[in-house]
mmCIF file of N, CA and C in Angstrom:
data_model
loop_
_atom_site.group_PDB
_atom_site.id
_atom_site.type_symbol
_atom_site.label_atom_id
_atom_site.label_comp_id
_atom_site.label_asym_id
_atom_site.label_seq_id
_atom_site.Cartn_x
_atom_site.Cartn_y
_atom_site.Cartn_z
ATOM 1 N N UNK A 58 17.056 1.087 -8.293
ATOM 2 C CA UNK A 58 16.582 2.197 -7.470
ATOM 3 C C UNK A 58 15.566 1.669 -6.461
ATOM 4 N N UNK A 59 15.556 2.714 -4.777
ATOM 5 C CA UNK A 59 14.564 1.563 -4.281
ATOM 6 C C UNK A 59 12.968 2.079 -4.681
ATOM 7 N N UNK A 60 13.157 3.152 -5.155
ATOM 8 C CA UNK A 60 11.611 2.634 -5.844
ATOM 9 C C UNK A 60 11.218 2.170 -6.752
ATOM 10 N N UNK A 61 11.407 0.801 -7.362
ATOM 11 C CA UNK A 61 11.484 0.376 -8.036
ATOM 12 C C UNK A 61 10.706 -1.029 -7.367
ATOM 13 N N UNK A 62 11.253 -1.002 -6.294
ATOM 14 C CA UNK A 62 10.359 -2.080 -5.398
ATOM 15 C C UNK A 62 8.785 -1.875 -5.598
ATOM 16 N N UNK A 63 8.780 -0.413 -5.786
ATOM 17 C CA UNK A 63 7.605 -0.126 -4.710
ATOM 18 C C UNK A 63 6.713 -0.296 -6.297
ATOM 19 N N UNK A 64 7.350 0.553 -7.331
ATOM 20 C CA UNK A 64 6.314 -0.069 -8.596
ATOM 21 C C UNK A 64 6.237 -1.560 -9.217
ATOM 22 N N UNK A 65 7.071 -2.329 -8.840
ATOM 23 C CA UNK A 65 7.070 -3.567 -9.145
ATOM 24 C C UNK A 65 5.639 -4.563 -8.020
ATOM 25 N N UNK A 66 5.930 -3.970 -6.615
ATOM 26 C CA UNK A 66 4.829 -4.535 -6.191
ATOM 27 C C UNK A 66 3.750 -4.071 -6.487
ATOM 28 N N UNK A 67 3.651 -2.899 -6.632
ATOM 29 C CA UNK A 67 2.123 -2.274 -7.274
ATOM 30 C C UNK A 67 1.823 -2.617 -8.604
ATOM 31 N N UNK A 68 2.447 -3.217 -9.086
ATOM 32 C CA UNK A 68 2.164 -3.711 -10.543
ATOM 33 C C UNK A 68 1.302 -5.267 -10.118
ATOM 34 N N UNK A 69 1.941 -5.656 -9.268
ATOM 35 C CA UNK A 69 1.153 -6.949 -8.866
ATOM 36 C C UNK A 69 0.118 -6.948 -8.403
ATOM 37 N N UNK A 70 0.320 -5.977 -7.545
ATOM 38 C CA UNK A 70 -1.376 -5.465 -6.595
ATOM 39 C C UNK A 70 -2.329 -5.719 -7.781
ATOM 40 N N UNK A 71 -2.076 -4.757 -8.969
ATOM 41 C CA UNK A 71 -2.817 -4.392 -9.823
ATOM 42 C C UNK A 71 -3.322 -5.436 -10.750
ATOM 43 N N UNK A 72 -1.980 -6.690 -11.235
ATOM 44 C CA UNK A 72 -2.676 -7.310 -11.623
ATOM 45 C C UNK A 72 -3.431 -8.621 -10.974
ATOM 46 N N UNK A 73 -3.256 -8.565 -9.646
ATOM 47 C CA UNK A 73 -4.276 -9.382 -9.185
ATOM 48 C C UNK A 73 -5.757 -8.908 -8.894
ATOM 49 N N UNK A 74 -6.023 -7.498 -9.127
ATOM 50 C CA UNK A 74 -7.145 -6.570 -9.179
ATOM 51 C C UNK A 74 -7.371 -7.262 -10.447
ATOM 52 N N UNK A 75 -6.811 -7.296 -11.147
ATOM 53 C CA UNK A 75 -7.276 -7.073 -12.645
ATOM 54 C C UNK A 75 -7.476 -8.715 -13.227
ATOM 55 N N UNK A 76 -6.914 -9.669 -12.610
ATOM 56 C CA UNK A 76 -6.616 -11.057 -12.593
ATOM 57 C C UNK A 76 -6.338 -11.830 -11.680
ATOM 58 N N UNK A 77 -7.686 -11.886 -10.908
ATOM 59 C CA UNK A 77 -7.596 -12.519 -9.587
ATOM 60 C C UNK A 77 -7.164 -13.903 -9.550
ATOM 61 N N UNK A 78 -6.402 -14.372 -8.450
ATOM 62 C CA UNK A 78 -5.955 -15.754 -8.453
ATOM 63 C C UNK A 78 -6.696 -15.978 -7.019
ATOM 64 N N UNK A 79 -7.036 -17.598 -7.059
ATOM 65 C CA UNK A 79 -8.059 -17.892 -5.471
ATOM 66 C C UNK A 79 -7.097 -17.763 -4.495
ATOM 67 N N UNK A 80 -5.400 -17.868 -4.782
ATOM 68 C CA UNK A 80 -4.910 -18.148 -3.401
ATOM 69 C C UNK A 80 -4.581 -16.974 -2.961
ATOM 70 N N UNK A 81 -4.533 -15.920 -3.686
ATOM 71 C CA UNK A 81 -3.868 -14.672 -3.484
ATOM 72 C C UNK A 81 -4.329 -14.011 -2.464
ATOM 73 N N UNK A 82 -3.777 -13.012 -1.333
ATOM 74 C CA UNK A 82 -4.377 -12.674 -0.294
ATOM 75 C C UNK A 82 -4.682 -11.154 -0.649
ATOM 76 N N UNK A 83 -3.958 -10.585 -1.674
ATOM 77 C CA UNK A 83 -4.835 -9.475 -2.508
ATOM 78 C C UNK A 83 -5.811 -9.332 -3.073
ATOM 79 N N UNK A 84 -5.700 -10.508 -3.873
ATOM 80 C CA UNK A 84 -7.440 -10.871 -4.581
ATOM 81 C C UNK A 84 -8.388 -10.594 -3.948
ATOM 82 N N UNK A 85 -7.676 -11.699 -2.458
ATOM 83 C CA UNK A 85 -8.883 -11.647 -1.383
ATOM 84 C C UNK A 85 -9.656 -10.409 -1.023
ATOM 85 N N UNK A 86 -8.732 -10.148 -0.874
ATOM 86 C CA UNK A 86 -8.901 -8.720 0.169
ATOM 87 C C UNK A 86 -9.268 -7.334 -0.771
ATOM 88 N N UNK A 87 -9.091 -7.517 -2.015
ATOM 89 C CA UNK A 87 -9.996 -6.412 -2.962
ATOM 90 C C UNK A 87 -11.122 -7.215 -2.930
ATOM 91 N N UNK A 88 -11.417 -8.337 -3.344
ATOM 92 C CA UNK A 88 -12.930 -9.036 -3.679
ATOM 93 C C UNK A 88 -13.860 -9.084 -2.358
ATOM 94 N N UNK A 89 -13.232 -8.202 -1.480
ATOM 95 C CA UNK A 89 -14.368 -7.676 0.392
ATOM 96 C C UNK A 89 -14.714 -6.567 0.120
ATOM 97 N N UNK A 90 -14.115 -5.792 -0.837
ATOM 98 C CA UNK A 90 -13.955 -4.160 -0.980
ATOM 99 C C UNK A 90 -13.942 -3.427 -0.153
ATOM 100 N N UNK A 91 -14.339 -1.880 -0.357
ATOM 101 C CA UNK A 91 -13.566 -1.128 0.292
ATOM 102 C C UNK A 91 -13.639 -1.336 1.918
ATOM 103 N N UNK A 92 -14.633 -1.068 2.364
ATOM 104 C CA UNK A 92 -15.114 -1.317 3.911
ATOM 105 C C UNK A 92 -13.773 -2.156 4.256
ATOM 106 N N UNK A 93 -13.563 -3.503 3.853
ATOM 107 C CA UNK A 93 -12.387 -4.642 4.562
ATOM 108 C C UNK A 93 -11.114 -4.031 4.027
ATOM 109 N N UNK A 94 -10.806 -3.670 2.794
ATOM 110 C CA UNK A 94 -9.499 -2.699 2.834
ATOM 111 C C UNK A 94 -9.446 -1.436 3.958
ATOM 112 N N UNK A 95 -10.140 -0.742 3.925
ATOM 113 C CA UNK A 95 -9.837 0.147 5.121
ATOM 114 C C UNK A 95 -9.850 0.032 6.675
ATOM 115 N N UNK A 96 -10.529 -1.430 7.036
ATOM 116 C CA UNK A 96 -10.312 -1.604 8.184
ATOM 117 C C UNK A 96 -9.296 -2.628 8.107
ATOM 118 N N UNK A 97 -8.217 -2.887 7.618
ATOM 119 C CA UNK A 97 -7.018 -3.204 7.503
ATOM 120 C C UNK A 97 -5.652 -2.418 7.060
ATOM 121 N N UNK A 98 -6.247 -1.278 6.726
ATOM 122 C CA UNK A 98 -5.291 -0.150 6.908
ATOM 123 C C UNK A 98 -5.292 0.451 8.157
ATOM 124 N N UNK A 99 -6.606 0.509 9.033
ATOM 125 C CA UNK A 99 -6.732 1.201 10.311
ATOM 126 C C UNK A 99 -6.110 -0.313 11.409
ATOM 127 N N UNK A 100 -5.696 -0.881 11.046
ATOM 128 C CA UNK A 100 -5.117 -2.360 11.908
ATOM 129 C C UNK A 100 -3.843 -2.145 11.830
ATOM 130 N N UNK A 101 -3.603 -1.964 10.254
ATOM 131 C CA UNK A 101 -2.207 -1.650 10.256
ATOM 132 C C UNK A 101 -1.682 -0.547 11.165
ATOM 133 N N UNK A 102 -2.011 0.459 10.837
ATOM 134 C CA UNK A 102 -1.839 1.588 11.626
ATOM 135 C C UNK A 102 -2.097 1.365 13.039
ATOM 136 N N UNK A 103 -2.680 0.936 13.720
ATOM 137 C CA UNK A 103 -2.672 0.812 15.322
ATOM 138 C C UNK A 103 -1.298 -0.621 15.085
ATOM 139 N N UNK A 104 -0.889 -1.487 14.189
ATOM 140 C CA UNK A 104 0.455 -2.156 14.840
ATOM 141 C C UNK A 104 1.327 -0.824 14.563
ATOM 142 N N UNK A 105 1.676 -0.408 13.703
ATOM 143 C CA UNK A 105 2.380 0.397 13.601
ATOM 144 C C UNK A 105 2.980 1.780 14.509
ATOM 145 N N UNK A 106 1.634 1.909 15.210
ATOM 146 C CA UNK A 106 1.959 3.175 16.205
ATOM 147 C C UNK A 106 2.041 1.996 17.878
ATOM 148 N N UNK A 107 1.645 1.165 17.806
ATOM 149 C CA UNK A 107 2.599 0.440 18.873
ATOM 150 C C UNK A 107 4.125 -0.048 18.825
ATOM 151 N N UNK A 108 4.084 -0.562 17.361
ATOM 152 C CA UNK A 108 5.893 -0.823 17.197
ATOM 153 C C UNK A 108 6.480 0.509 17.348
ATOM 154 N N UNK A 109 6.179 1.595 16.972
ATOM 155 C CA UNK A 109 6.924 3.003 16.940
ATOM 156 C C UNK A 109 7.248 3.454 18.458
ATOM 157 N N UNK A 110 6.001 2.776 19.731
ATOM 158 C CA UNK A 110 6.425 2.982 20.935
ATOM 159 C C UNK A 110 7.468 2.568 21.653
ATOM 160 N N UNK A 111 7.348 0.957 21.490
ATOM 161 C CA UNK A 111 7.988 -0.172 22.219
ATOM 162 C C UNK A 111 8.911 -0.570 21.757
ATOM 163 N N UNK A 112 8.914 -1.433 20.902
ATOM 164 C CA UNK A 112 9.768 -2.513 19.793
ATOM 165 C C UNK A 112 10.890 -1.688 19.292
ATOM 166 N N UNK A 113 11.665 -2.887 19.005
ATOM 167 C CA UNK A 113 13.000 -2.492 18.234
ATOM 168 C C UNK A 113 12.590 -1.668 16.506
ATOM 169 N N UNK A 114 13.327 -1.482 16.372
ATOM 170 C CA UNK A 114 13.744 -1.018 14.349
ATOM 171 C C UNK A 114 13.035 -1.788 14.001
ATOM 172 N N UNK A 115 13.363 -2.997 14.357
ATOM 173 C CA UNK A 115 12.809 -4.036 12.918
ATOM 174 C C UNK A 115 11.121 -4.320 12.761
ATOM 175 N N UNK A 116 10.836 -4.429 14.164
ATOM 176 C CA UNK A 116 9.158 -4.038 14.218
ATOM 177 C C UNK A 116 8.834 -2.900 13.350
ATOM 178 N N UNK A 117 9.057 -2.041 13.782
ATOM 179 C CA UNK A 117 8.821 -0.709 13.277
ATOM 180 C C UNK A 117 8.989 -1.150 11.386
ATOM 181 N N UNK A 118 10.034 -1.413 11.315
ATOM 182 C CA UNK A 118 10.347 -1.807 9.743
ATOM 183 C C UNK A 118 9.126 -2.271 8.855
ATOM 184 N N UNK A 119 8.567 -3.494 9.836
ATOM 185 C CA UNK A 119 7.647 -4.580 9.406
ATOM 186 C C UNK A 119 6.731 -4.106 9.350
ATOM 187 N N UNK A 120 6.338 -3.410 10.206
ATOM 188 C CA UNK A 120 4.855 -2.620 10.428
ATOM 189 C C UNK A 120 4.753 -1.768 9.272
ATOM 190 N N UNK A 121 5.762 -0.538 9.469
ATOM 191 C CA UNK A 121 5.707 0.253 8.354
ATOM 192 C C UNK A 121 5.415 -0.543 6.460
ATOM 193 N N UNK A 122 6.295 -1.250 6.565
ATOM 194 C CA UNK A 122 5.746 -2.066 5.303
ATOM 195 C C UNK A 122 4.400 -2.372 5.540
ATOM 196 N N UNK A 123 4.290 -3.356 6.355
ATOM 197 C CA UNK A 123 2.740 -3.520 5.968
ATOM 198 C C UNK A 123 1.139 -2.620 5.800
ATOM 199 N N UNK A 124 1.865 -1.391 6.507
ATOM 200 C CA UNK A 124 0.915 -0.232 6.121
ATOM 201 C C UNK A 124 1.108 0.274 4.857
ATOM 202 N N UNK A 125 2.251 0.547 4.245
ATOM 203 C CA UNK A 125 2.501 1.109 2.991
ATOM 204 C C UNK A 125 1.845 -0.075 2.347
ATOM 205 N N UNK A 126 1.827 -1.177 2.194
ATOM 206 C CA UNK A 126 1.555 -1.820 1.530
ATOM 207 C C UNK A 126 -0.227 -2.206 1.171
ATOM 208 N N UNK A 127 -0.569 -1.936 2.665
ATOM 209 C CA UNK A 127 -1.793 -1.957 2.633
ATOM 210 C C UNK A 127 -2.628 -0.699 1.643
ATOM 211 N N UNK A 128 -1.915 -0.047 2.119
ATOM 212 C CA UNK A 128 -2.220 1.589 1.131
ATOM 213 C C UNK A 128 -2.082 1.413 0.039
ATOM 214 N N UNK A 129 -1.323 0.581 -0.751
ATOM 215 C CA UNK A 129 -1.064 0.995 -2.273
ATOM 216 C C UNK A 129 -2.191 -0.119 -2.647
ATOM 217 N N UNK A 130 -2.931 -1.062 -2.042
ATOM 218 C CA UNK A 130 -3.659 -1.956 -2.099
ATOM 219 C C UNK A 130 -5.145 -1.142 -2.241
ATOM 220 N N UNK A 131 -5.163 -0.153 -1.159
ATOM 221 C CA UNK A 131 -6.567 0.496 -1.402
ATOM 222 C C UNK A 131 -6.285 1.436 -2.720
ATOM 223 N N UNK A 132 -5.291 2.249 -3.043
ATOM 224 C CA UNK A 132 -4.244 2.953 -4.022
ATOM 225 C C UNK A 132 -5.596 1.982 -5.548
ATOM 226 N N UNK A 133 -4.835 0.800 -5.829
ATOM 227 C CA UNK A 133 -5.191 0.172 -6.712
ATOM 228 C C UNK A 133 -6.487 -0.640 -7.078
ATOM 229 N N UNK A 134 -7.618 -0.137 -5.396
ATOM 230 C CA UNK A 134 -8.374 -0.710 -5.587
ATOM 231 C C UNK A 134 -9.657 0.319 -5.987
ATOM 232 N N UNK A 135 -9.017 1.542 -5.907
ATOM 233 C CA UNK A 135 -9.696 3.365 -6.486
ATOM 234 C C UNK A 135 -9.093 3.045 -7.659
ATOM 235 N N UNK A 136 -8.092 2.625 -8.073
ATOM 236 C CA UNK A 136 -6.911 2.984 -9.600
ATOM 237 C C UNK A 136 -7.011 4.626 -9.764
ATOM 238 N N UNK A 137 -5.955 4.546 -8.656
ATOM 239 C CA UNK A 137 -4.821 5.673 -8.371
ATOM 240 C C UNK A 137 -3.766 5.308 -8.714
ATOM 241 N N UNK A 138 -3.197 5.570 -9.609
ATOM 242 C CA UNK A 138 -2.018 5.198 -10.161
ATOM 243 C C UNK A 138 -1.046 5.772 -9.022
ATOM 244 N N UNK A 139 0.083 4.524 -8.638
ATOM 245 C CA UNK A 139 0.989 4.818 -8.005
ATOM 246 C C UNK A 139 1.969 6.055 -8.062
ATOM 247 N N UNK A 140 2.091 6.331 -9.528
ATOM 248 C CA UNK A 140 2.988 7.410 -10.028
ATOM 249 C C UNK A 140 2.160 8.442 -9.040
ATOM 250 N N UNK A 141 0.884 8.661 -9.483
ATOM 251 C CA UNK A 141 0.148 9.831 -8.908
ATOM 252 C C UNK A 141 0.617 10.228 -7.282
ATOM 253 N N UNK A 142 0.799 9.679 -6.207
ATOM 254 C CA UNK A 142 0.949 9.714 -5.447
ATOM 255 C C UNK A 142 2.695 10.209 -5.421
ATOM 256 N N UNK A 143 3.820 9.499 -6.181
ATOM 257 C CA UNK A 143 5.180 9.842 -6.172
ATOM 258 C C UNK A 143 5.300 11.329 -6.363
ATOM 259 N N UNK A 144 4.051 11.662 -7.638
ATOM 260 C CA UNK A 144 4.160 12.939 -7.896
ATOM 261 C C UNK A 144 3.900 14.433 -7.162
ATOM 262 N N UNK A 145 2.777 13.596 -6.289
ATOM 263 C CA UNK A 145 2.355 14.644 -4.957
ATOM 264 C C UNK A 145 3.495 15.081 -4.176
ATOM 265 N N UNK A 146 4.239 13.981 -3.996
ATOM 266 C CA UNK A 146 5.068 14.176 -3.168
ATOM 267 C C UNK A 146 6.673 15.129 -3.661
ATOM 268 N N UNK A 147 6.506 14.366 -4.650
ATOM 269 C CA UNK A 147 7.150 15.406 -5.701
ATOM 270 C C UNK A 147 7.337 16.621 -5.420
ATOM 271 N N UNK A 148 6.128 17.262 -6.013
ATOM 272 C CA UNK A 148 5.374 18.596 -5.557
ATOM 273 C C UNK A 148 5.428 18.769 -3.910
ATOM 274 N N UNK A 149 5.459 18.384 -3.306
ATOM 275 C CA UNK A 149 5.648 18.636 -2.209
ATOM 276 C C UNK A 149 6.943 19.126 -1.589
ATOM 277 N N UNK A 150 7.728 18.372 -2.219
ATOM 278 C CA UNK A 150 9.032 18.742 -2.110
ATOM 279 C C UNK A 150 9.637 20.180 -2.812
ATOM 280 N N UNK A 151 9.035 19.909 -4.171
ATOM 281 C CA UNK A 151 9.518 20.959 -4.743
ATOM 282 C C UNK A 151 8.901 22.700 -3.756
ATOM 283 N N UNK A 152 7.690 22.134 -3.140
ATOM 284 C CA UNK A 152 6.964 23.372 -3.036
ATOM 285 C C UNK A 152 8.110 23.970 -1.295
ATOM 286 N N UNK A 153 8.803 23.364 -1.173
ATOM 287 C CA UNK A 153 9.013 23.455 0.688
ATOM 288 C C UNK A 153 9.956 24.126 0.426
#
C-alpha cells in the first residue's frame, strides 16, 4: 500500500530521534531543534510553490516530497504520531 512508505519512513525519522547516528541528516537536523526544523519547512515550502509555478511534474514531485517529509520530521520531533495525522484526515473525509 502506498502508505506504507510513508510509515516506514517515519519509523526512521523516529528512530534516529530516538537513536541518533553522526552521519544522519535527521539526527542533524532534530539535534538544532525546533527553530532549524521550521525554517526548513518554510524553505521547503517556498521550493515548492516555485516548482508548482514553473517546472515540470517532476519538480513539483521532488519538492512536494521534500516538504512532506520535512513535516513528518517536525511530526516526530513534537511525537505526533504519524497515525494521528492519517486519522485527521480520516475524519476529514468522513466529515465532507
Amino acid at each position: 500500500m502506498d502508505l506504507e512508505v510513508l510509515r516506514e519512513v517515519f519509523e526512521v525519522i523516529e528512530d534516529r530521534r530516538d537513536n541518533p547516528k553522526p552521519d544522519s541528516y535527521v539526527s542533524g537536523l532534530i539535534s538544532k531543534g525546533l527553530e532549524k526544523i521550521l525554517k526548513k519547512i518554510g524553505e521547503e515550502t517556498t521550493e515548492l510553490t516555485v516548482a508548482a509555478t514553473g517546472s515540470g511534474k517532476d519538480s513539483l514531485v521532488h519538492e512536494a516530497a521534500d516538504l512532506i517529509f520535512h513535516v513528518m520530521i517536525l511530526l516526530a520531533y513534537k511525537r505526533v504520531p504519524l497515525a494521528a495525522v492519517l486519522n485527521e484526515l480520516r475524519r476529514r473525509r468522513v466529515n465532507r
